[in-house]
Coordinates of C-alpha atoms in Angstrom, one line a residue:
M1 CA 24.8 76.6 -36.3
T2 CA 22.1 79.3 -36.7
N3 CA 19.9 79.9 -39.7
P4 CA 20.6 83.1 -41.7
P5 CA 18.3 86.0 -40.6
P6 CA 15.3 86.8 -42.8
Y7 CA 15.2 89.9 -44.9
P8 CA 15.0 93.0 -42.8
G9 CA 11.5 93.7 -41.6
G10 CA 10.3 90.3 -42.8
Q11 CA 9.9 91.6 -46.4
Q12 CA 10.8 89.6 -49.4
P13 CA 13.3 91.0 -51.9
H14 CA 12.0 93.3 -54.6
D15 CA 10.8 91.6 -57.7
P16 CA 12.1 93.5 -60.8
Y17 CA 9.5 91.8 -62.8
Q18 CA 6.3 93.1 -61.3
T19 CA 3.2 91.9 -62.8
G20 CA 0.5 94.3 -63.9
Q21 CA 3.0 96.5 -65.8
P22 CA 3.0 95.3 -69.5
Y23 CA 5.7 96.3 -71.9
Q24 CA 4.9 99.8 -73.2
A25 CA 5.2 100.3 -76.9
G26 CA 6.0 103.6 -78.5
Q27 CA 9.6 103.8 -77.2
P28 CA 11.6 102.8 -80.2
Y29 CA 15.4 102.8 -80.4
Q30 CA 16.4 106.4 -80.5
Q31 CA 18.2 107.3 -83.7
G32 CA 21.3 109.6 -83.8
Q33 CA 23.2 107.7 -81.2
P34 CA 25.2 105.2 -83.2
Y35 CA 27.7 102.9 -81.5
Q36 CA 30.9 104.7 -81.1
P37 CA 34.0 102.6 -81.6
G38 CA 36.7 102.8 -79.0
Q39 CA 34.3 102.6 -76.1
S40 CA 34.4 99.4 -74.2
P41 CA 31.0 98.1 -73.3
Y42 CA 32.5 96.9 -70.0
P43 CA 33.9 99.0 -67.1
A44 CA 37.7 99.4 -67.1
Y45 CA 39.8 98.2 -64.1
P46 CA 42.7 100.2 -62.9
A47 CA 46.2 99.2 -64.1
G48 CA 48.8 97.8 -61.9
G49 CA 48.4 94.0 -62.3
F50 CA 47.3 91.4 -59.9
T51 CA 47.8 92.2 -56.2
P52 CA 49.3 89.1 -54.4
P53 CA 47.6 87.9 -51.2
P54 CA 49.2 88.9 -47.9
K55 CA 51.9 86.5 -46.5
K56 CA 50.9 84.3 -43.7
S57 CA 52.5 85.2 -40.4
S58 CA 55.2 82.8 -39.1
L59 CA 53.7 83.3 -35.6
K60 CA 51.1 80.6 -36.5
W61 CA 53.9 78.0 -36.9
L62 CA 55.5 79.3 -33.7
W63 CA 52.3 78.6 -31.7
I64 CA 52.0 75.2 -33.3
L65 CA 55.5 74.3 -32.3
L66 CA 55.0 75.6 -28.8
G67 CA 51.9 73.5 -28.5
V68 CA 53.7 70.4 -29.6
F69 CA 56.5 70.9 -27.2
G70 CA 54.0 71.6 -24.5
V71 CA 52.3 68.3 -25.0
I72 CA 55.6 66.5 -25.0
G73 CA 56.6 68.2 -21.8
V74 CA 53.3 67.2 -20.1
L75 CA 53.8 63.6 -21.2
I76 CA 57.3 63.5 -19.8
V77 CA 56.2 64.9 -16.5
A78 CA 53.3 62.4 -16.3
G79 CA 55.7 59.5 -17.1
V80 CA 58.2 60.5 -14.4
I81 CA 55.3 60.7 -11.9
A82 CA 54.0 57.3 -13.0
L83 CA 57.5 55.8 -12.6
A84 CA 57.9 57.3 -9.1
V85 CA 54.5 55.9 -8.1
F86 CA 55.2 52.5 -9.5
A87 CA 58.6 52.4 -7.8
T88 CA 57.2 53.2 -4.4
K89 CA 53.8 51.5 -4.5
D90 CA 55.0 48.4 -2.6
N91 CA 56.8 50.4 0.2
V92 CA 55.4 49.8 3.7
S93 CA 55.8 53.0 5.7
D94 CA 53.1 52.2 8.3
S95 CA 50.9 49.3 9.4
D96 CA 48.0 50.5 7.3
D97 CA 50.0 49.8 4.1
V98 CA 49.5 46.0 4.5
A99 CA 46.6 43.8 5.5
I100 CA 46.6 40.5 7.5
G101 CA 47.6 37.8 5.1
D102 CA 49.8 40.0 3.0
C103 CA 53.5 39.2 2.4
V104 CA 56.5 41.3 2.9
R105 CA 60.3 41.1 2.4
V106 CA 62.4 42.9 5.0
E107 CA 65.5 44.7 3.8
R108 CA 68.2 46.5 5.7
T109 CA 68.7 50.2 5.5
T110 CA 71.3 51.5 8.0
G111 CA 72.6 49.7 11.0
N112 CA 69.9 47.5 12.4
D113 CA 67.1 49.6 10.8
V114 CA 65.0 47.7 8.3
K115 CA 62.5 48.5 5.6
P116 CA 59.6 46.2 4.7
K117 CA 58.4 45.9 1.2
K118 CA 55.1 44.3 0.1
I119 CA 55.6 41.3 -2.3
D120 CA 53.7 38.6 -4.0
C121 CA 52.9 35.8 -1.6
G122 CA 53.5 33.3 -4.4
T123 CA 57.3 33.8 -4.4
S124 CA 59.5 30.9 -3.5
D125 CA 62.1 33.2 -1.9
F126 CA 62.2 33.6 1.9
H127 CA 59.7 36.2 3.1
F128 CA 57.3 36.9 5.9
S129 CA 53.5 36.9 6.0
V130 CA 51.4 39.2 8.3
A131 CA 49.6 37.1 10.9
S132 CA 48.1 39.9 12.9
K133 CA 48.5 43.5 14.1
A134 CA 49.0 44.4 17.7
D135 CA 49.1 47.6 19.8
S136 CA 52.6 46.7 21.1
R137 CA 55.5 44.3 20.5
A138 CA 54.3 42.3 23.5
G139 CA 51.1 41.6 21.7
C140 CA 52.9 39.5 19.1
G141 CA 54.1 37.0 21.7
G142 CA 56.8 34.7 20.2
Y143 CA 56.3 36.0 16.7
D144 CA 58.7 38.1 14.8
Y145 CA 57.5 41.7 14.7
L146 CA 57.9 45.0 13.0
Y147 CA 56.8 48.2 14.8
F148 CA 56.4 51.7 13.4
H149 CA 57.2 55.0 15.2
G150 CA 54.6 57.7 15.5
T151 CA 51.0 58.0 16.5
G152 CA 47.7 56.9 15.1
D153 CA 46.3 53.7 13.6
G154 CA 49.2 53.3 11.3
T155 CA 51.7 52.7 14.1
K156 CA 50.4 49.2 15.1
T157 CA 52.9 46.4 15.3
L158 CA 53.0 43.7 12.6
C159 CA 53.2 40.2 13.9
L160 CA 55.1 38.1 11.3
V161 CA 55.3 34.5 10.3
R162 CA 58.5 33.1 8.6
E163 CA 57.5 31.6 5.2
M164 CA 59.9 28.6 4.7
A165 CA 59.7 25.5 2.5
A166 CA 60.3 21.9 3.5
G167 CA 63.7 20.6 2.3
K168 CA 65.4 24.0 2.3
C169 CA 67.9 25.5 4.7
Y170 CA 67.9 28.9 6.5
E171 CA 69.9 30.8 8.9
W172 CA 69.1 33.6 11.4
P173 CA 70.7 35.5 14.3
L174 CA 70.5 33.9 17.7
S175 CA 69.1 37.2 19.1
S176 CA 68.1 40.7 18.1
A177 CA 71.3 42.0 19.6
T178 CA 73.3 40.2 16.9
G179 CA 71.1 40.8 13.9
S180 CA 67.7 41.8 12.5
L181 CA 64.9 40.4 10.5
A182 CA 66.8 41.4 7.4
D183 CA 69.5 38.8 8.3
I184 CA 67.1 35.8 8.1
K185 CA 67.7 34.2 4.7
E186 CA 67.9 30.9 2.8
I187 CA 71.4 29.3 2.5
P188 CA 72.8 26.2 0.8
C189 CA 72.1 23.1 2.9
G190 CA 75.7 22.1 2.7
G191 CA 77.0 25.5 3.9
S192 CA 77.8 26.9 7.2
P193 CA 76.2 29.8 9.1
T194 CA 77.6 33.3 8.8
G195 CA 79.1 33.2 12.3
S196 CA 78.8 31.9 15.8
S197 CA 76.0 34.4 16.5
Y198 CA 73.8 32.6 13.8
V199 CA 72.1 29.3 13.7
A200 CA 71.5 27.2 10.5
V201 CA 68.6 24.8 10.2
R202 CA 67.0 22.5 7.7
V203 CA 63.2 22.5 7.4
E204 CA 62.2 18.8 7.6
S205 CA 58.5 19.5 7.4
R206 CA 55.9 22.3 7.4
E207 CA 52.4 21.3 8.7
S208 CA 49.2 23.1 9.2
G209 CA 48.0 23.4 12.8
L210 CA 50.0 22.5 15.9
R211 CA 51.9 19.3 15.6
D212 CA 54.6 17.3 17.5
C213 CA 57.9 16.9 15.7
A214 CA 60.1 13.7 15.6
V215 CA 62.7 13.1 18.3
G216 CA 65.8 15.1 17.6
Q217 CA 63.9 17.8 15.8
Q218 CA 63.0 21.2 17.1
D219 CA 59.6 22.8 16.5
L220 CA 58.8 26.3 15.5
T221 CA 55.1 26.9 16.0
Y222 CA 52.7 29.7 15.2
D223 CA 49.5 29.5 17.1
K224 CA 47.7 32.4 15.5
P225 CA 45.5 31.6 12.5
P226 CA 46.6 30.2 10.2
Q227 CA 48.4 27.9 12.6
I228 CA 51.7 26.4 11.3
T229 CA 54.3 24.0 12.7
Y230 CA 57.8 23.8 11.3
C231 CA 60.0 20.8 12.3
L232 CA 63.6 21.7 12.1
T233 CA 67.0 20.1 12.3
V234 CA 70.0 22.2 13.4
I235 CA 72.9 21.7 10.9
S236 CA 75.5 23.8 12.7

């Protein structure tokens, strides 16, 4: 806010009571000019009554409503975008979307095509963990793997470890020709496998490092850090 400008030219307003000019006597009230009745001592105002103020334009309310609806529209669009981002934030479209040690669930899309999705490693449901990344499928050795089409760093192959719990039962296809990673799942231990192209096992133990299993049990070992040994009993 600015201060009001000084009087023009920097001068102070005229003082009607200037000093040095005393009241001059000798100018008495002039006779012969009596007060004439009927003359108002105050100036008269034109007739016609009070003029009402102009009406406020309804355009102001229109602009207010447009502003409100505009804000609502922006909030709706922002909400839709946020929901879309939240719904797709765990999708894994290339190898750069996950780090070594992250966990994924593999879901089927069409045919034998699968889609990995990043999940919390603390889940008790069957899932995979990312043990390493390789330049090709051969670089994963005996590990399960996911590879991505395309070029660039995001097309590395993910080498996966099956995350299973001791005392639970699982089934999986005997080969990649009869199923995919999406077909590996937990089943009731008293149940039967899906078909002759599947094998069902019970996990007797899960050990850190490379271990020998008891006689009659089969071992499933992962030699990449962190090293894990599963001791399994075939139940079908």
